[in-house]
């Protein structure tokens, strides 16, 4: 990849810097910009990842870009345009719809390239929603994080087809390698969650929101208990982000099934590699399509068997029949919202013999190494920047 032009300044805009795939990608790309010798700026309303961003030399600027208020969006356009002029920003990259509208207008006022990443499937139930979503397809370059999302953009926003580049999210394979996670880190996390020894751990790494399917996993755990498989403990590791009502529903569901010692709500997990190193199995139980599926990739990178709902981009991230022979599977794909199918897959995964498990996780790791590394993601993203910065471009 050619380096960015000398003295380049890239500004990424995202609502906040808390947990999530878009947020993690923002951090990873900012690091790559700095390592390339350029300046990385990130505008957000703040969050738990800001210290990490600043630790490697990127700069964080607080603006109210999470707001969808039209007056605030208009004011943010002026704020971003001023920032672009004052800091000599060469390119702006938006990662969410509300700030993208402000970023688009600011980019046009200051005549700099505008890049978007279409991070989600985005609800599109009416014409107003369609217009609101369309900002994510108005970049001089439009990055889709999976082939599934690229097809969705092309269907919804045909005008953007020629500007779409597919760049899957990348994972840090070195940090996720279980050999690089000390026993001390694993035990500290296990102790903080109150997990007794001798129990298989099923990891569900997802923010607590209904579409991530935690309720389906709880029902599957109840079925396993009724069938006599009582040893596994399911860890629901994710930030509720203020969804107290949903958390209360999950707690009631756990209590109603008598699963208080078999399903744990542990909140946000800052040490994902340690969590994966502790796990015997990972489950992605989403009931709506995943735009990419970072949790499934991280599990495979950590050599943890994974079960996923067969929706969205899953066929790209987890290989399984009928798309490949059983001998080439890298995990299990099950029907979404089907606790019985999920419980059957959990049982199959936990009862694998050592050789079968080793063969599966080796194939899965190779799949990730070939397709989903953070280095590849960042190199391809910076190549998009370089292409825009060294030749004229237009957007609709």
CSV table of C-alpha atoms in Angstrom, one decimal:
chain,number,residue,atom,x,y,z
A,1,UNK,CA,0.0,0.0,0.0
A,2,UNK,CA,1.4,3.4,-0.9
A,3,UNK,CA,1.7,5.8,2.1
A,4,UNK,CA,-0.7,8.7,2.5
A,5,UNK,CA,0.5,12.0,1.1
A,6,UNK,CA,2.8,13.9,3.4
A,7,UNK,CA,1.3,15.8,6.3
A,8,UNK,CA,-2.2,14.3,5.7
A,9,UNK,CA,-4.8,14.8,8.3
A,10,UNK,CA,-7.8,12.4,8.4
A,11,UNK,CA,-10.9,13.1,10.5
A,12,UNK,CA,-13.2,10.3,11.5
A,13,UNK,CA,-16.7,11.1,12.9
A,14,UNK,CA,-18.7,8.7,15.1
A,15,UNK,CA,-21.4,9.3,17.7
A,16,UNK,CA,-19.4,8.0,20.7
A,17,UNK,CA,-16.4,5.8,21.5
A,18,UNK,CA,-18.0,3.1,23.7
A,19,UNK,CA,-18.1,-0.6,22.9
A,20,UNK,CA,-19.1,-1.8,19.4
A,21,UNK,CA,-17.7,-2.8,16.0
A,22,UNK,CA,-17.8,0.7,14.4
A,23,UNK,CA,-16.1,2.1,17.5
A,24,UNK,CA,-13.3,-0.5,17.5
A,25,UNK,CA,-12.8,0.0,13.7
A,26,UNK,CA,-12.4,3.7,14.3
A,27,UNK,CA,-9.7,3.1,16.8
A,28,UNK,CA,-7.9,0.6,14.6
A,29,UNK,CA,-7.9,2.8,11.6
A,30,UNK,CA,-6.8,5.8,13.6
A,31,UNK,CA,-3.8,3.8,14.8
A,32,UNK,CA,-3.0,2.9,11.2
A,33,UNK,CA,-3.1,6.5,10.2
A,34,UNK,CA,-0.7,7.5,12.9
A,35,UNK,CA,1.6,4.6,12.1
A,36,UNK,CA,1.6,5.8,8.5
A,37,UNK,CA,3.0,9.1,9.6
A,38,UNK,CA,-0.3,11.1,9.2
A,39,UNK,CA,-2.5,12.8,11.8
A,40,UNK,CA,-5.6,11.1,13.0
A,41,UNK,CA,-8.5,13.1,14.5
A,42,UNK,CA,-11.7,11.6,15.8
A,43,UNK,CA,-14.8,13.6,16.7
A,44,UNK,CA,-17.3,12.0,19.0
A,45,UNK,CA,-19.2,12.7,22.2
A,46,UNK,CA,-16.6,10.7,24.1
A,47,UNK,CA,-16.6,7.2,25.7
A,48,UNK,CA,-14.6,4.5,27.3
A,49,UNK,CA,-12.3,4.0,24.3
A,50,UNK,CA,-11.0,7.6,24.3
A,51,UNK,CA,-7.9,6.9,26.5
A,52,UNK,CA,-6.9,4.1,24.1
A,53,UNK,CA,-7.3,6.4,21.1
A,54,UNK,CA,-5.1,9.0,22.7
A,55,UNK,CA,-2.5,6.6,23.9
A,56,UNK,CA,-1.0,6.1,20.4
A,57,UNK,CA,-1.0,9.7,19.3
A,58,UNK,CA,-4.5,10.2,17.8
A,59,UNK,CA,-6.5,13.2,19.0
A,60,UNK,CA,-10.1,13.2,20.2
A,61,UNK,CA,-12.4,16.2,19.9
A,62,UNK,CA,-15.7,16.4,21.7
A,63,UNK,CA,-18.7,17.6,19.7
A,64,UNK,CA,-22.4,16.7,20.1
A,65,UNK,CA,-22.5,14.4,17.1
A,66,UNK,CA,-24.7,11.8,18.6
A,67,UNK,CA,-27.7,14.1,18.4
A,68,UNK,CA,-30.3,13.7,15.7
A,69,UNK,CA,-31.9,17.1,16.4
A,70,UNK,CA,-32.0,19.0,13.1
A,71,UNK,CA,-30.8,22.2,14.8
A,72,UNK,CA,-27.8,20.4,16.3
A,73,UNK,CA,-27.0,18.7,12.9
A,74,UNK,CA,-27.0,22.2,11.3
A,75,UNK,CA,-24.7,23.5,14.0
A,76,UNK,CA,-22.5,20.5,13.7
A,77,UNK,CA,-22.0,21.3,10.0
A,78,UNK,CA,-20.6,24.7,10.9
A,79,UNK,CA,-18.5,23.2,13.7
A,80,UNK,CA,-17.0,20.5,11.5
A,81,UNK,CA,-16.4,22.9,8.7
A,82,UNK,CA,-14.5,25.2,11.1
A,83,UNK,CA,-12.5,22.3,12.4
A,84,UNK,CA,-11.6,21.2,8.9
A,85,UNK,CA,-10.3,24.7,8.0
A,86,UNK,CA,-8.6,25.3,11.3
A,87,UNK,CA,-6.8,21.9,11.5
A,88,UNK,CA,-6.1,21.5,7.8
A,89,UNK,CA,-8.2,18.3,7.5
A,90,UNK,CA,-7.7,16.6,4.1
A,91,UNK,CA,-10.4,13.9,4.3
A,92,UNK,CA,-13.4,13.2,6.5
A,93,UNK,CA,-14.8,9.7,7.2
A,94,UNK,CA,-18.3,9.3,8.7
A,95,UNK,CA,-19.4,6.1,10.4
A,96,UNK,CA,-22.9,6.8,11.5
A,97,UNK,CA,-26.0,8.5,9.9
A,98,UNK,CA,-26.6,11.6,12.1
A,99,UNK,CA,-23.0,12.8,12.1
A,100,UNK,CA,-22.7,11.8,8.4
A,101,UNK,CA,-25.2,14.4,7.4
A,102,UNK,CA,-23.2,17.1,9.1
A,103,UNK,CA,-19.9,15.7,7.8
A,104,UNK,CA,-21.2,15.6,4.2
A,105,UNK,CA,-22.3,19.2,4.2
A,106,UNK,CA,-19.0,20.3,5.9
A,107,UNK,CA,-17.0,18.3,3.3
A,108,UNK,CA,-18.8,20.0,0.5
A,109,UNK,CA,-18.3,23.5,2.0
A,110,UNK,CA,-14.6,22.9,2.4
A,111,UNK,CA,-14.1,20.9,-0.8
A,112,UNK,CA,-12.5,17.8,0.8
A,113,UNK,CA,-13.2,14.1,0.1
A,114,UNK,CA,-16.0,12.5,2.1
A,115,UNK,CA,-15.9,8.8,2.9
A,116,UNK,CA,-18.6,6.7,4.6
A,117,UNK,CA,-18.7,3.2,6.1
A,118,UNK,CA,-22.1,1.5,6.0
A,119,UNK,CA,-21.7,-0.3,9.3
A,120,UNK,CA,-25.2,-1.7,9.8
A,121,UNK,CA,-28.4,-2.9,8.0
A,122,UNK,CA,-30.3,0.3,9.2
A,123,UNK,CA,-34.0,0.1,9.5
A,124,UNK,CA,-35.7,1.3,6.2
A,125,UNK,CA,-39.4,1.1,6.7
A,126,UNK,CA,-40.5,4.2,4.8
A,127,UNK,CA,-39.4,6.9,2.4
A,128,UNK,CA,-38.2,9.3,5.1
A,129,UNK,CA,-36.0,6.5,6.6
A,130,UNK,CA,-34.7,5.7,3.1
A,131,UNK,CA,-33.6,9.3,2.6
A,132,UNK,CA,-32.0,9.5,6.1
A,133,UNK,CA,-30.1,6.3,5.4
A,134,UNK,CA,-29.0,7.4,2.0
A,135,UNK,CA,-26.3,9.7,3.5
A,136,UNK,CA,-24.2,6.6,4.1
A,137,UNK,CA,-24.1,6.0,0.4
A,138,UNK,CA,-23.2,9.6,-0.6
A,139,UNK,CA,-19.5,9.3,0.0
A,140,UNK,CA,-16.9,9.8,-2.7
A,141,UNK,CA,-16.1,6.3,-1.5
A,142,UNK,CA,-18.6,4.0,0.2
A,143,UNK,CA,-17.1,1.2,2.3
A,144,UNK,CA,-19.2,-1.8,2.9
A,145,UNK,CA,-18.1,-4.2,5.7
A,146,UNK,CA,-19.3,-7.3,4.0
A,147,UNK,CA,-20.6,-8.5,0.6
A,148,UNK,CA,-24.0,-8.7,2.2
A,149,UNK,CA,-24.0,-5.0,3.0
A,150,UNK,CA,-22.6,-4.1,-0.5
A,151,UNK,CA,-25.6,-5.8,-2.1
A,152,UNK,CA,-27.9,-4.1,0.3
A,153,UNK,CA,-26.4,-0.7,-0.6
A,154,UNK,CA,-26.7,-1.4,-4.3
A,155,UNK,CA,-30.3,-2.4,-3.9
A,156,UNK,CA,-31.3,0.6,-1.8
A,157,UNK,CA,-29.0,3.3,-3.3
A,158,UNK,CA,-28.3,2.3,-7.0
A,159,UNK,CA,-26.5,5.6,-7.5
A,160,UNK,CA,-23.7,4.5,-5.2
A,161,UNK,CA,-22.8,1.2,-6.9
A,162,UNK,CA,-19.7,2.4,-8.7
A,163,UNK,CA,-18.3,3.8,-5.5
A,164,UNK,CA,-18.7,0.8,-3.2
A,165,UNK,CA,-15.6,-0.9,-1.8
A,166,UNK,CA,-16.0,-4.1,0.3
A,167,UNK,CA,-13.6,-4.0,3.3
A,168,UNK,CA,-14.5,-6.6,6.0
A,169,UNK,CA,-13.8,-5.7,9.6
A,170,UNK,CA,-10.5,-7.0,10.8
A,171,UNK,CA,-9.5,-8.6,14.1
A,172,UNK,CA,-6.2,-8.3,16.0
A,173,UNK,CA,-5.1,-12.0,15.7
A,174,UNK,CA,-2.1,-11.5,17.9
A,175,UNK,CA,-4.0,-10.2,20.9
A,176,UNK,CA,-6.7,-12.9,20.4
A,177,UNK,CA,-4.2,-15.8,20.3
A,178,UNK,CA,-4.8,-17.7,23.5
A,179,UNK,CA,-1.1,-18.3,23.9
A,180,UNK,CA,-0.7,-14.5,24.4
A,181,UNK,CA,-3.3,-14.4,27.2
A,182,UNK,CA,-1.7,-15.1,30.6
A,183,UNK,CA,-3.3,-17.5,33.1
A,184,UNK,CA,-3.4,-14.6,35.5
A,185,UNK,CA,-5.5,-12.5,33.2
A,186,UNK,CA,-7.9,-15.4,32.7
A,187,UNK,CA,-8.2,-16.1,36.4
A,188,UNK,CA,-8.8,-12.5,37.2
A,189,UNK,CA,-11.7,-12.3,34.8
A,190,UNK,CA,-13.1,-15.6,36.0
A,191,UNK,CA,-12.9,-14.5,39.6
A,192,UNK,CA,-14.6,-11.1,38.8
A,193,UNK,CA,-17.5,-13.0,37.3
A,194,UNK,CA,-17.7,-15.6,40.1
A,195,UNK,CA,-17.3,-18.6,37.8
A,196,UNK,CA,-16.5,-21.8,39.6
A,197,UNK,CA,-14.0,-24.3,38.2
A,198,UNK,CA,-15.1,-27.3,36.2
A,199,UNK,CA,-17.9,-25.8,34.1
A,200,UNK,CA,-17.8,-25.3,30.4
A,201,UNK,CA,-18.2,-21.6,29.5
A,202,UNK,CA,-20.4,-20.5,26.7
A,203,UNK,CA,-19.6,-16.9,25.7
A,204,UNK,CA,-22.1,-14.5,24.3
A,205,UNK,CA,-20.2,-11.3,23.5
A,206,UNK,CA,-22.8,-8.7,22.4
A,207,UNK,CA,-24.3,-5.5,23.7
A,208,UNK,CA,-27.6,-6.1,25.5
A,209,UNK,CA,-30.3,-5.3,23.0
A,210,UNK,CA,-33.2,-7.6,22.0
A,211,UNK,CA,-32.0,-8.1,18.4
A,212,UNK,CA,-28.7,-9.7,19.6
A,213,UNK,CA,-30.8,-12.6,20.8
A,214,UNK,CA,-29.8,-13.1,24.5
A,215,UNK,CA,-33.3,-14.3,25.2
A,216,UNK,CA,-32.9,-17.1,22.7
A,217,UNK,CA,-29.7,-18.3,24.3
A,218,UNK,CA,-31.4,-18.3,27.7
A,219,UNK,CA,-34.2,-20.4,26.3
A,220,UNK,CA,-31.6,-22.8,24.8
A,221,UNK,CA,-29.9,-23.0,28.2
A,222,UNK,CA,-33.2,-23.9,29.8
A,223,UNK,CA,-33.7,-26.7,27.2
A,224,UNK,CA,-30.2,-28.1,28.0
A,225,UNK,CA,-31.0,-28.0,31.7
A,226,UNK,CA,-34.2,-29.9,31.1
A,227,UNK,CA,-32.3,-32.5,29.0
A,228,UNK,CA,-29.8,-33.0,31.9
A,229,UNK,CA,-26.9,-31.0,30.5
A,230,UNK,CA,-26.5,-28.7,33.6
A,231,UNK,CA,-22.7,-28.1,33.7
A,232,UNK,CA,-22.3,-25.3,31.1
A,233,UNK,CA,-22.4,-21.7,32.2
A,234,UNK,CA,-23.5,-19.0,29.7
A,235,UNK,CA,-21.8,-15.6,30.1
A,236,UNK,CA,-23.8,-12.7,28.6
A,237,UNK,CA,-21.0,-10.1,28.3
A,238,UNK,CA,-22.2,-6.7,27.0
A,239,UNK,CA,-23.1,-3.2,27.8
A,240,UNK,CA,-26.8,-2.5,28.3
A,241,UNK,CA,-26.3,1.1,27.2
A,242,UNK,CA,-29.2,2.3,29.3
A,243,UNK,CA,-31.6,-0.5,28.3
A,244,UNK,CA,-32.7,-1.2,31.9
A,245,UNK,CA,-36.0,-2.6,30.8
A,246,UNK,CA,-34.5,-5.2,28.6
A,247,UNK,CA,-32.0,-6.2,31.4
A,248,UNK,CA,-34.9,-6.6,33.8
A,249,UNK,CA,-36.7,-8.9,31.2
A,250,UNK,CA,-33.5,-11.0,30.9
A,251,UNK,CA,-33.2,-11.3,34.7
A,252,UNK,CA,-36.8,-12.4,35.0
A,253,UNK,CA,-36.4,-15.0,32.2
A,254,UNK,CA,-33.3,-16.4,34.0
A,255,UNK,CA,-35.2,-16.5,37.3
A,256,UNK,CA,-38.3,-18.1,35.8
A,257,UNK,CA,-36.1,-21.0,34.4
A,258,UNK,CA,-34.1,-21.4,37.5
A,259,UNK,CA,-30.9,-20.6,35.7
A,260,UNK,CA,-29.4,-18.1,38.2
A,261,UNK,CA,-26.3,-20.3,38.5
A,262,UNK,CA,-26.1,-21.1,34.8
A,263,UNK,CA,-26.6,-17.8,33.1
A,264,UNK,CA,-24.6,-14.7,34.1
A,265,UNK,CA,-25.1,-11.1,33.1
A,266,UNK,CA,-21.6,-9.6,33.6
A,267,UNK,CA,-21.8,-6.2,31.8
A,268,UNK,CA,-19.2,-4.8,29.5
A,269,UNK,CA,-16.0,-6.9,29.1
A,270,UNK,CA,-12.9,-4.8,28.5
A,271,UNK,CA,-10.6,-7.9,28.0
A,272,UNK,CA,-12.1,-9.8,25.1
A,273,UNK,CA,-9.0,-12.0,24.5
A,274,UNK,CA,-9.1,-13.2,28.1
A,275,UNK,CA,-12.9,-13.8,27.8
A,276,UNK,CA,-12.3,-15.9,24.7
A,277,UNK,CA,-9.4,-17.8,26.3
A,278,UNK,CA,-11.7,-18.8,29.1
A,279,UNK,CA,-14.4,-20.0,26.7
A,280,UNK,CA,-15.2,-23.5,25.5
A,281,UNK,CA,-17.8,-22.2,23.0
A,282,UNK,CA,-19.0,-18.9,21.6
A,283,UNK,CA,-22.6,-18.1,20.6
A,284,UNK,CA,-23.9,-15.3,18.4
A,285,UNK,CA,-27.7,-15.6,18.7
A,286,UNK,CA,-28.8,-12.6,16.7
A,287,UNK,CA,-32.4,-12.5,15.6
A,288,UNK,CA,-31.8,-9.9,12.9
A,289,UNK,CA,-29.1,-9.8,10.2
A,290,UNK,CA,-25.6,-9.0,11.2
A,291,UNK,CA,-23.9,-6.5,8.9
A,292,UNK,CA,-20.7,-8.3,9.5
A,293,UNK,CA,-20.4,-10.4,12.7
A,294,UNK,CA,-17.2,-9.4,14.6
A,295,UNK,CA,-17.9,-11.6,17.5
A,296,UNK,CA,-17.9,-14.7,15.3
A,297,UNK,CA,-14.6,-13.7,13.7
A,298,UNK,CA,-13.0,-13.0,17.1
A,299,UNK,CA,-14.1,-16.4,18.4
A,300,UNK,CA,-12.5,-18.2,15.4
A,301,UNK,CA,-9.3,-16.0,15.8
A,302,UNK,CA,-9.2,-17.2,19.4
A,303,UNK,CA,-9.6,-20.9,18.4
A,304,UNK,CA,-13.0,-21.1,20.1
A,305,UNK,CA,-15.8,-23.1,18.4
A,306,UNK,CA,-18.6,-20.8,17.4
A,307,UNK,CA,-22.4,-21.1,16.7
A,308,UNK,CA,-24.1,-18.3,14.8
A,309,UNK,CA,-27.6,-17.4,13.6
A,310,UNK,CA,-27.8,-18.0,9.8
A,311,UNK,CA,-28.5,-14.4,8.9
A,312,UNK,CA,-26.9,-11.5,7.0
A,313,UNK,CA,-23.1,-11.7,6.5
A,314,UNK,CA,-22.7,-15.0,8.4
A,315,UNK,CA,-22.0,-17.1,5.3
A,316,UNK,CA,-19.0,-14.9,4.8
A,317,UNK,CA,-17.6,-15.2,8.3
A,318,UNK,CA,-18.5,-18.8,9.4
A,319,UNK,CA,-18.3,-21.6,6.9
A,320,UNK,CA,-20.8,-24.4,7.3
A,321,UNK,CA,-23.0,-26.8,5.3
A,322,UNK,CA,-24.7,-26.6,2.8
A,323,UNK,CA,-22.2,-24.0,1.5
A,324,UNK,CA,-19.2,-26.2,2.2
A,325,UNK,CA,-18.8,-29.9,3.1
A,326,UNK,CA,-19.0,-30.8,6.8
A,327,UNK,CA,-15.3,-31.5,6.7
A,328,UNK,CA,-14.7,-27.8,5.8
A,329,UNK,CA,-16.9,-26.2,8.4
A,330,UNK,CA,-15.5,-23.5,10.7
A,331,UNK,CA,-18.5,-23.4,13.0
A,332,UNK,CA,-22.3,-24.0,13.2
A,333,UNK,CA,-25.0,-21.9,11.6
A,334,UNK,CA,-28.5,-22.4,13.0
A,335,UNK,CA,-31.9,-20.9,12.3
A,336,UNK,CA,-32.4,-17.6,14.1
A,337,UNK,CA,-34.9,-17.4,17.0
A,338,UNK,CA,-34.9,-21.2,17.4
A,339,UNK,CA,-33.9,-22.2,20.9
A,340,UNK,CA,-34.1,-25.9,20.1
A,341,UNK,CA,-31.8,-25.6,17.1
A,342,UNK,CA,-29.4,-23.6,19.2
A,343,UNK,CA,-29.5,-26.0,22.1
A,344,UNK,CA,-28.8,-29.0,19.7
A,345,UNK,CA,-25.8,-27.2,18.3
A,346,UNK,CA,-24.5,-26.3,21.7
A,347,UNK,CA,-24.7,-29.9,22.7
A,348,UNK,CA,-22.9,-31.1,19.5
A,349,UNK,CA,-20.2,-28.5,20.0
A,350,UNK,CA,-19.5,-29.3,23.7
A,351,UNK,CA,-19.5,-33.0,23.0
A,352,UNK,CA,-16.9,-32.9,20.2
A,353,UNK,CA,-13.8,-35.0,20.8
A,354,UNK,CA,-10.4,-33.3,21.1
A,355,UNK,CA,-9.3,-34.1,17.5
A,356,UNK,CA,-12.5,-32.9,15.9
A,357,UNK,CA,-12.3,-29.7,17.9
A,358,UNK,CA,-8.7,-29.1,17.0
A,359,UNK,CA,-9.4,-29.7,13.3
A,360,UNK,CA,-12.4,-27.3,13.4
A,361,UNK,CA,-10.6,-24.5,15.2
A,362,UNK,CA,-7.5,-24.8,13.0
A,363,UNK,CA,-9.7,-24.4,9.9
A,364,UNK,CA,-11.5,-21.5,11.5
A,365,UNK,CA,-8.2,-19.7,12.4
A,366,UNK,CA,-6.9,-20.2,8.8
A,367,UNK,CA,-10.2,-18.7,7.5
A,368,UNK,CA,-9.8,-15.6,9.6
A,369,UNK,CA,-6.0,-15.3,8.8
A,370,UNK,CA,-6.8,-15.3,5.1
A,371,UNK,CA,-9.8,-12.9,5.2
A,372,UNK,CA,-10.3,-10.9,8.4
A,373,UNK,CA,-7.1,-9.4,9.8
A,374,UNK,CA,-6.9,-5.9,11.2
A,375,UNK,CA,-3.8,-5.2,9.1
A,376,UNK,CA,-5.6,-6.0,5.9
A,377,UNK,CA,-8.7,-3.9,6.9
A,378,UNK,CA,-6.5,-0.9,7.8
A,379,UNK,CA,-4.3,-1.2,4.7
A,380,UNK,CA,-7.3,-1.3,2.4
A,381,UNK,CA,-9.0,1.6,4.2
A,382,UNK,CA,-5.9,3.8,3.9
A,383,UNK,CA,-5.7,2.8,0.2
A,384,UNK,CA,-9.2,4.2,-0.3
A,385,UNK,CA,-8.0,7.5,1.4
A,386,UNK,CA,-4.9,7.6,-0.8
A,387,UNK,CA,-6.9,7.1,-3.9
A,388,UNK,CA,-9.2,10.0,-3.1
A,389,UNK,CA,-6.4,12.3,-2.0
A,390,UNK,CA,-4.4,11.9,-5.2
A,391,UNK,CA,-7.2,12.2,-7.8
A,392,UNK,CA,-10.4,14.3,-8.2
A,393,UNK,CA,-13.7,12.6,-7.2
A,394,UNK,CA,-17.4,13.4,-7.2
A,395,UNK,CA,-20.3,12.2,-5.2
A,396,UNK,CA,-24.0,12.3,-6.0
